[in-house]
Coordinates of C-alpha atoms in Angstrom, one line a residue:
X1 CA 24.1 -78.0 -60.6
X2 CA 22.3 -80.9 -59.0
X3 CA 22.1 -84.4 -60.4
X4 CA 18.4 -84.1 -61.0
X5 CA 18.9 -81.0 -63.1
X6 CA 21.6 -82.8 -65.1
X7 CA 19.3 -85.7 -65.7
X8 CA 16.4 -83.4 -66.6
X9 CA 18.6 -81.6 -69.2
X10 CA 19.7 -84.9 -70.6
X11 CA 16.2 -86.1 -71.1
X12 CA 15.2 -82.7 -72.8
X13 CA 18.2 -82.9 -75.1
X14 CA 17.3 -86.5 -76.0
X15 CA 13.7 -85.6 -76.8
X16 CA 14.9 -82.6 -78.9
X17 CA 17.2 -84.9 -80.9
X18 CA 14.4 -87.3 -81.4
X19 CA 12.0 -84.7 -82.8
X20 CA 14.7 -83.4 -85.1
X21 CA 15.4 -86.9 -86.2
X22 CA 11.8 -87.5 -87.0
X23 CA 11.4 -84.3 -88.9
X24 CA 14.5 -85.2 -91.0
X25 CA 13.1 -88.6 -91.7
X26 CA 9.7 -87.2 -92.8
X27 CA 11.5 -84.8 -95.1
X28 CA 13.5 -87.6 -96.6
X29 CA 10.4 -89.6 -97.1
X30 CA 8.6 -86.7 -98.9
X31 CA 11.6 -86.1 -101.2
X32 CA 11.8 -89.8 -102.1
X33 CA 8.2 -89.6 -103.4
X34 CA 8.9 -86.7 -105.7
X35 CA 10.0 -87.9 -109.2
X36 CA 12.8 -85.5 -109.7
X37 CA 16.5 -85.9 -110.5
X38 CA 17.4 -82.5 -109.1
X39 CA 19.8 -82.8 -106.2
X40 CA 18.8 -80.6 -103.3
X41 CA 21.5 -78.2 -102.2
X42 CA 20.4 -78.4 -98.5
X43 CA 21.7 -81.2 -96.3
X44 CA 18.7 -83.0 -94.8
X45 CA 20.5 -84.7 -91.9
X46 CA 22.7 -82.2 -90.0
X47 CA 22.6 -84.3 -86.8
X48 CA 26.2 -84.8 -86.0
X49 CA 26.8 -81.6 -84.1
X50 CA 23.5 -81.9 -82.3
X51 CA 24.2 -85.5 -81.3
X52 CA 27.4 -84.6 -79.5
X53 CA 26.2 -81.4 -77.9
X54 CA 27.6 -79.7 -74.8
X55 CA 27.5 -82.9 -72.7
X56 CA 29.8 -84.9 -75.0
X57 CA 32.9 -82.8 -74.1
X58 CA 32.9 -83.1 -70.4
X59 CA 36.2 -84.0 -68.8
X60 CA 36.5 -87.8 -68.5
X61 CA 37.0 -87.6 -64.7
X62 CA 33.9 -85.5 -64.2
X63 CA 31.8 -87.7 -66.5
X64 CA 33.0 -90.8 -64.6
X65 CA 32.1 -89.3 -61.3
X66 CA 28.6 -88.2 -62.5
X67 CA 27.6 -91.6 -63.8
X68 CA 29.1 -93.3 -60.8
X69 CA 26.9 -91.3 -58.5
X70 CA 23.8 -91.7 -60.6
X71 CA 24.3 -95.5 -60.9
X72 CA 24.8 -95.8 -57.1
X73 CA 21.8 -93.6 -56.2
X74 CA 19.2 -95.1 -58.6
X75 CA 19.1 -98.8 -57.6
X76 CA 15.6 -99.8 -58.5
X77 CA 13.0 -99.3 -61.2
X78 CA 11.5 -96.9 -62.4
X79 CA 14.2 -94.6 -61.0
X80 CA 16.9 -96.7 -62.7
X81 CA 15.6 -95.3 -66.0
X82 CA 18.0 -92.4 -65.3
X83 CA 21.0 -94.7 -65.8
X84 CA 19.6 -95.7 -69.2
X85 CA 19.2 -92.1 -70.0
X86 CA 22.9 -91.5 -69.3
X87 CA 23.7 -94.2 -71.8
X88 CA 21.5 -92.5 -74.4
X89 CA 23.3 -89.2 -74.6
X90 CA 26.1 -90.0 -77.0
X91 CA 28.8 -92.6 -77.7
X92 CA 31.2 -91.4 -75.0
X93 CA 28.5 -91.4 -72.3
X94 CA 27.3 -94.9 -73.4
X95 CA 30.9 -96.3 -73.3
X96 CA 31.4 -94.9 -69.7
X97 CA 28.0 -96.2 -68.6
X98 CA 28.6 -99.7 -69.9
X99 CA 31.9 -99.7 -68.1
X100 CA 30.4 -98.7 -64.8
X101 CA 27.2 -100.7 -64.8
X102 CA 28.0 -104.2 -63.5
X103 CA 26.4 -107.5 -64.4
X104 CA 23.5 -108.9 -62.3
X105 CA 25.9 -111.4 -60.8
X106 CA 28.0 -108.6 -59.4
X107 CA 25.4 -106.1 -58.4
X108 CA 22.1 -107.9 -58.4
X109 CA 20.5 -105.2 -60.7
X110 CA 18.9 -105.3 -64.1
X111 CA 19.7 -102.3 -66.3
X112 CA 20.1 -103.0 -70.0
X113 CA 18.6 -105.7 -72.2
X114 CA 21.8 -107.8 -72.1
X115 CA 21.2 -108.1 -68.3
X116 CA 18.3 -110.5 -69.1
X117 CA 20.8 -113.0 -70.6
X118 CA 23.4 -112.7 -67.9
X119 CA 23.5 -114.9 -64.8
X120 CA 21.7 -113.7 -61.7
X121 CA 23.4 -112.9 -58.3
X122 CA 25.0 -115.7 -56.3
X123 CA 23.6 -114.9 -52.9
X124 CA 20.1 -113.3 -52.9
X125 CA 17.8 -114.1 -55.9
X126 CA 16.2 -111.6 -58.2
X127 CA 12.5 -111.5 -57.5
X128 CA 10.0 -111.2 -60.3
X129 CA 6.4 -112.1 -61.1
X130 CA 4.5 -113.3 -64.2
X131 CA 1.1 -112.1 -65.2
X132 CA -0.9 -114.5 -67.5
X133 CA -3.5 -113.3 -69.9
X134 CA -5.7 -116.3 -71.0
X135 CA -7.6 -114.3 -73.7
X136 CA -4.4 -113.3 -75.6
X137 CA -2.3 -116.3 -74.6
X138 CA 0.5 -114.0 -73.4
X139 CA 2.7 -114.1 -70.4
X140 CA 4.4 -111.0 -69.1
X141 CA 7.5 -111.1 -66.8
X142 CA 7.8 -108.1 -64.5
X143 CA 10.5 -107.0 -62.1
X144 CA 9.4 -106.8 -58.5
X145 CA 7.9 -108.7 -55.5
X146 CA 4.2 -108.4 -56.4
X147 CA 2.2 -106.3 -58.9
X148 CA 2.0 -102.6 -57.9
X149 CA -1.3 -100.8 -57.4
X150 CA -0.5 -98.0 -59.8
X151 CA 0.5 -100.4 -62.7
X152 CA 4.1 -99.0 -63.1
X153 CA 5.8 -102.3 -63.0
X154 CA 8.9 -102.8 -65.1
X155 CA 8.3 -105.2 -68.0
X156 CA 11.3 -107.5 -68.6
X157 CA 10.1 -110.1 -71.1
X158 CA 6.9 -111.1 -72.8
X159 CA 5.9 -114.5 -74.3
X160 CA 3.1 -115.5 -76.6
X161 CA 1.7 -119.1 -76.8
X162 CA 1.4 -120.3 -80.4
X163 CA -0.2 -123.7 -81.1
X164 CA 1.2 -125.7 -84.0
X165 CA 0.4 -129.1 -85.4
X166 CA 3.3 -130.8 -83.7
X167 CA 3.4 -128.9 -80.5
X168 CA 3.4 -125.5 -78.9
X169 CA 5.8 -122.6 -79.2
X170 CA 6.3 -119.8 -76.7
X171 CA 7.8 -116.9 -78.6
X172 CA 9.8 -114.6 -76.2
X173 CA 10.2 -110.9 -76.9
X174 CA 11.4 -107.7 -75.1
X175 CA 8.0 -106.0 -75.7
X176 CA 4.4 -107.1 -75.3
X177 CA 3.1 -106.1 -78.7
X178 CA 5.6 -107.6 -81.1
X179 CA 6.3 -111.3 -81.3
X180 CA 7.7 -111.5 -84.8
X181 CA 11.0 -113.5 -85.2
X182 CA 12.1 -110.9 -87.7
X183 CA 11.8 -108.1 -85.1
X184 CA 14.9 -106.8 -83.2
X185 CA 13.0 -107.4 -80.0
X186 CA 12.9 -111.2 -80.5
X187 CA 15.2 -112.9 -78.0
X188 CA 14.3 -116.6 -78.3
X189 CA 11.5 -119.2 -77.9
X190 CA 10.5 -122.4 -76.1
X191 CA 9.3 -125.3 -78.2
X192 CA 7.4 -128.4 -76.9
X193 CA 6.8 -131.8 -78.3
X194 CA 3.3 -133.1 -79.1
X195 CA 2.6 -134.5 -75.6
X196 CA 4.0 -131.4 -73.8
X197 CA 6.5 -133.5 -71.9
X198 CA 9.7 -132.3 -73.5
X199 CA 10.7 -128.7 -74.2
X200 CA 13.6 -127.0 -76.0
X201 CA 14.9 -123.6 -75.0
X202 CA 16.2 -121.7 -78.1
X203 CA 18.2 -118.5 -78.0
X204 CA 18.4 -116.1 -80.9
X205 CA 22.2 -115.9 -80.6
X206 CA 24.9 -118.5 -80.2
X207 CA 25.8 -119.1 -76.5
X208 CA 29.5 -119.3 -77.5
X209 CA 31.8 -119.5 -80.4
X210 CA 31.5 -123.3 -80.7
X211 CA 27.9 -123.5 -79.7
X212 CA 25.2 -125.8 -80.9
X213 CA 24.2 -125.3 -84.5
X214 CA 20.9 -123.6 -85.3
X215 CA 17.8 -125.6 -85.6
X216 CA 17.5 -126.5 -89.3
X217 CA 13.7 -126.1 -89.4
X218 CA 13.8 -122.7 -88.0
X219 CA 16.6 -121.5 -90.3
X220 CA 14.7 -122.5 -93.4
X221 CA 11.8 -120.2 -92.5
X222 CA 13.9 -117.2 -93.4
X223 CA 15.7 -116.3 -96.7
X224 CA 18.9 -114.5 -96.2
X225 CA 17.6 -111.5 -98.0
X226 CA 14.4 -111.4 -95.9
X227 CA 16.0 -111.6 -92.4
X228 CA 16.9 -108.4 -90.7
X229 CA 20.7 -107.8 -90.6
X230 CA 20.4 -106.9 -86.9
X231 CA 18.7 -110.2 -85.9
X232 CA 20.0 -113.7 -86.0
X233 CA 17.7 -115.9 -88.1
X234 CA 18.8 -119.1 -86.3
X235 CA 17.8 -120.6 -83.0
X236 CA 20.5 -122.1 -80.8
X237 CA 19.6 -124.8 -78.3
X238 CA 20.7 -123.7 -74.8
X239 CA 18.7 -126.0 -72.7
X240 CA 16.1 -128.8 -72.6
X241 CA 13.3 -129.5 -70.1
X242 CA 11.8 -133.0 -69.6
X243 CA 8.8 -133.9 -67.5
X244 CA 8.6 -137.5 -66.3
X245 CA 5.5 -139.5 -67.4
X246 CA 3.2 -140.6 -64.6
X247 CA 2.2 -143.9 -66.0
X248 CA 0.7 -145.3 -62.8
X249 CA -1.2 -142.1 -62.1
X250 CA 0.2 -141.9 -58.6
X251 CA -0.4 -138.8 -56.4
X252 CA 2.3 -136.2 -56.3
X253 CA 3.7 -133.1 -58.0
X254 CA 5.3 -133.1 -61.4
X255 CA 8.8 -134.3 -61.7
X256 CA 11.1 -132.4 -64.1
X257 CA 14.7 -132.2 -65.2
X258 CA 16.4 -129.3 -66.9
X259 CA 19.6 -129.8 -68.8
X260 CA 21.3 -126.4 -69.4
X261 CA 23.5 -127.1 -72.4
X262 CA 25.1 -123.7 -72.3
X263 CA 26.1 -123.8 -68.6
X264 CA 28.8 -126.3 -67.5
X265 CA 28.4 -128.1 -64.2
X266 CA 31.6 -126.5 -63.1
X267 CA 29.8 -123.2 -62.9
X268 CA 28.3 -124.0 -59.5
X269 CA 31.6 -125.3 -58.1
X270 CA 34.0 -123.2 -56.1
X271 CA 35.7 -120.8 -58.5
X272 CA 33.5 -121.7 -61.4
X273 CA 32.0 -119.2 -63.8
X274 CA 28.9 -119.3 -66.0
X275 CA 28.8 -117.9 -69.5
X276 CA 28.1 -114.2 -69.4
X277 CA 27.1 -112.5 -72.7
X278 CA 28.6 -109.0 -73.1
X279 CA 26.6 -107.7 -76.0
X280 CA 23.4 -108.1 -78.0
X281 CA 22.5 -107.1 -81.6
X282 CA 21.5 -103.5 -81.6
X283 CA 18.2 -103.2 -79.8
X284 CA 16.0 -100.1 -79.9
X285 CA 12.7 -100.5 -77.9
X286 CA 10.5 -98.7 -75.6
X287 CA 11.7 -100.5 -72.5
X288 CA 15.4 -99.6 -72.8
X289 CA 15.5 -96.7 -75.2
X290 CA 18.6 -95.6 -77.0
X291 CA 19.1 -92.1 -78.2
X292 CA 16.8 -91.5 -81.3
X293 CA 19.8 -89.9 -83.0
X294 CA 21.5 -93.3 -83.0
X295 CA 18.7 -95.0 -84.9
X296 CA 19.6 -96.0 -88.4
X297 CA 23.3 -95.5 -87.9
X298 CA 25.9 -98.2 -87.7
X299 CA 25.6 -100.4 -84.6
X300 CA 27.7 -99.3 -81.7
X301 CA 28.0 -102.8 -80.3
X302 CA 30.2 -105.4 -81.8
X303 CA 28.2 -108.5 -82.4
X304 CA 30.9 -110.8 -83.5
X305 CA 30.8 -114.3 -82.1
X306 CA 34.1 -113.8 -80.3
X307 CA 32.7 -111.0 -78.1
X308 CA 29.5 -112.7 -77.1
X309 CA 30.9 -114.6 -74.1
X310 CA 33.8 -114.3 -71.8
X311 CA 34.1 -118.1 -71.5
X312 CA 37.2 -120.3 -71.0
X313 CA 38.2 -122.1 -74.2
X314 CA 38.1 -125.5 -72.6
X315 CA 34.4 -125.1 -71.7
X316 CA 33.5 -124.6 -75.3
X317 CA 34.1 -128.3 -76.1
X318 CA 32.3 -131.4 -74.9
X319 CA 31.8 -130.7 -71.2
X320 CA 29.2 -131.9 -68.7
X321 CA 26.2 -129.6 -68.7
X322 CA 24.5 -128.4 -65.6
X323 CA 21.3 -130.4 -64.7
X324 CA 18.6 -129.1 -62.5
X325 CA 15.9 -131.1 -60.9
X326 CA 12.8 -130.2 -58.9
X327 CA 13.2 -130.3 -55.2
X328 CA 11.2 -133.1 -53.7
X329 CA 8.3 -131.9 -51.5
X330 CA 7.3 -133.4 -48.2
X331 CA 3.8 -134.8 -47.4
X332 CA 2.0 -132.8 -44.7
X333 CA -0.2 -135.1 -42.7
X334 CA -2.4 -132.3 -41.2
X335 CA -3.0 -130.5 -44.5
X336 CA -3.0 -133.7 -46.5
X337 CA -1.0 -132.2 -49.3
X338 CA 2.6 -131.9 -50.6
X339 CA 4.5 -128.9 -49.2
X340 CA 7.6 -126.9 -50.1
X341 CA 9.1 -124.0 -48.2
X342 CA 8.8 -121.0 -50.6
X343 CA 9.5 -118.5 -47.7
X344 CA 6.3 -116.7 -48.2
X345 CA 6.7 -116.1 -52.0
X346 CA 4.0 -118.6 -52.9
X347 CA 0.6 -118.6 -51.3
X348 CA -1.7 -120.7 -53.5
X349 CA -1.5 -124.5 -54.0
X350 CA -0.9 -125.4 -57.6
X351 CA 0.5 -128.3 -59.6
X352 CA 2.6 -125.7 -61.4
X353 CA 4.6 -124.7 -58.2
X354 CA 8.2 -126.0 -58.1
X355 CA 11.7 -125.4 -56.9
X356 CA 14.8 -126.3 -58.9
X357 CA 18.1 -127.4 -57.3
X358 CA 21.3 -128.7 -58.9
X359 CA 21.4 -132.5 -59.6
X360 CA 25.1 -133.3 -59.4
X361 CA 27.1 -136.5 -59.1
X362 CA 28.9 -137.1 -55.7
X363 CA 32.2 -137.1 -57.6
X364 CA 31.9 -133.3 -58.1
X365 CA 32.4 -132.7 -54.3
X366 CA 29.7 -130.1 -54.1
X367 CA 28.8 -129.1 -50.5
X368 CA 25.4 -130.0 -49.1
X369 CA 24.5 -126.4 -48.8
X370 CA 25.1 -125.8 -52.5
X371 CA 23.1 -128.9 -53.4
X372 CA 20.1 -127.7 -51.4
X373 CA 20.3 -124.1 -52.7
X374 CA 17.2 -123.2 -54.7
X375 CA 18.3 -121.8 -58.1
X376 CA 14.8 -121.2 -59.4
X377 CA 11.4 -121.2 -57.7
X378 CA 8.0 -120.6 -59.3
X379 CA 4.6 -120.5 -57.8
X380 CA 1.1 -119.1 -57.7
X381 CA 0.0 -116.1 -55.6
X382 CA -3.3 -115.3 -57.2
X383 CA -5.5 -115.6 -60.2
X384 CA -3.1 -115.6 -63.2
X385 CA -0.3 -114.2 -61.1
X386 CA 2.8 -116.2 -60.4
X387 CA 6.2 -115.3 -58.7
X388 CA 9.6 -116.2 -60.3
X389 CA 12.8 -116.0 -58.2
X390 CA 16.1 -116.9 -59.9
X391 CA 19.7 -116.7 -59.1
X392 CA 23.1 -117.7 -60.5
X393 CA 23.9 -119.5 -62.8
X394 CA 20.5 -119.0 -64.6
X395 CA 19.6 -115.8 -66.4
X396 CA 16.2 -114.1 -66.5
X397 CA 15.6 -115.4 -70.1
X398 CA 16.5 -119.0 -69.1
X399 CA 14.4 -118.9 -65.9
X400 CA 11.4 -117.4 -67.7
X401 CA 11.6 -120.1 -70.4
X402 CA 11.6 -122.9 -67.8
X403 CA 8.6 -121.4 -66.0
X404 CA 6.7 -121.1 -69.3
X405 CA 7.0 -124.9 -69.6
X406 CA 5.0 -125.2 -66.5
X407 CA 2.0 -123.4 -68.0
X408 CA 1.5 -126.0 -70.7
X409 CA -1.1 -128.8 -70.0
X410 CA 0.5 -132.2 -69.2
X411 CA -2.2 -134.9 -68.7
X412 CA 0.4 -137.6 -69.0
X413 CA 2.5 -136.2 -66.2
X414 CA -0.1 -135.6 -63.6

């Protein structure tokens, strides 16, 4: 049997389980509305045998070989949906798939939602683009070089701009139609001050066991009985962004500094490692679907704080955080403008364009090549279309939050 036939049967089986699950849920809902104390003698949810099925009892060696080949053959979206389908079959398939699929740092690929909070590759950056919708104040992050003509781009993250009395919030979600903080698709937010010169990156889960305490104002918005048990009600500060004030109104691009509180400066040194989350609260969404038969059951993933990061104990204390600064552009006499080498990824001049490099003290003995390496670059390529390329030690979530800060109006910095 070919791999395509296997994958096709897996999808058909998953769809069959989903329809059976929905019929069972509708039956439960109908019975709950009937005011009767008679206990039905028919079990309404006989899904356990169906959930396992014929594919759950494959020999481990054969299962490992199948998923290995599927993972190696489907390297880009939308074909990589097949890898997610393998993880949706049952618990044994999911466990093997999670074991085989590497982090973006190791393989340079985005597969599951947790990949969006893991550091990017060290060598070549992951290339994405952002589409802005001025009418709805939303910003959609897609995977790929540029928008495709057929509109089948892979949506990674979405953000919505919300104006408040004291500043602006960018609420970040996994889907483009749900920005509620009580939703299981909520991943974090970006909050600005009144002037739009300082921003705080908030994550919906603690970066590590001894992480920064949740923002008090955000925590009070939710009562413990109102918050979803699968979603953290707190916001944990993982980074801050500061734009320098341009008091003299001199010509030039914006100057910014990003302090990544959750990433130690040792991460960019030789042999250093960046925090790498290994699990998220159970997420069921249309981008990275789990098997419908798993909905409503106990979470498969352990969300205890000790399993969130594989991080050295010494880095959980008071360590020096990584600081990023925008790379200084050069003045082009012929063009009469400030220029940066974006290597063809940015084509339209804009005050929002920037490149971020590490700002380290000479005592850290970091090579010149590492100091000049662009960790994140962002720029305009068309009307409401921008590119975003990021690499280690930033994650897609952190890079997206930094880029969102550039969309806010900053009269005092220009």
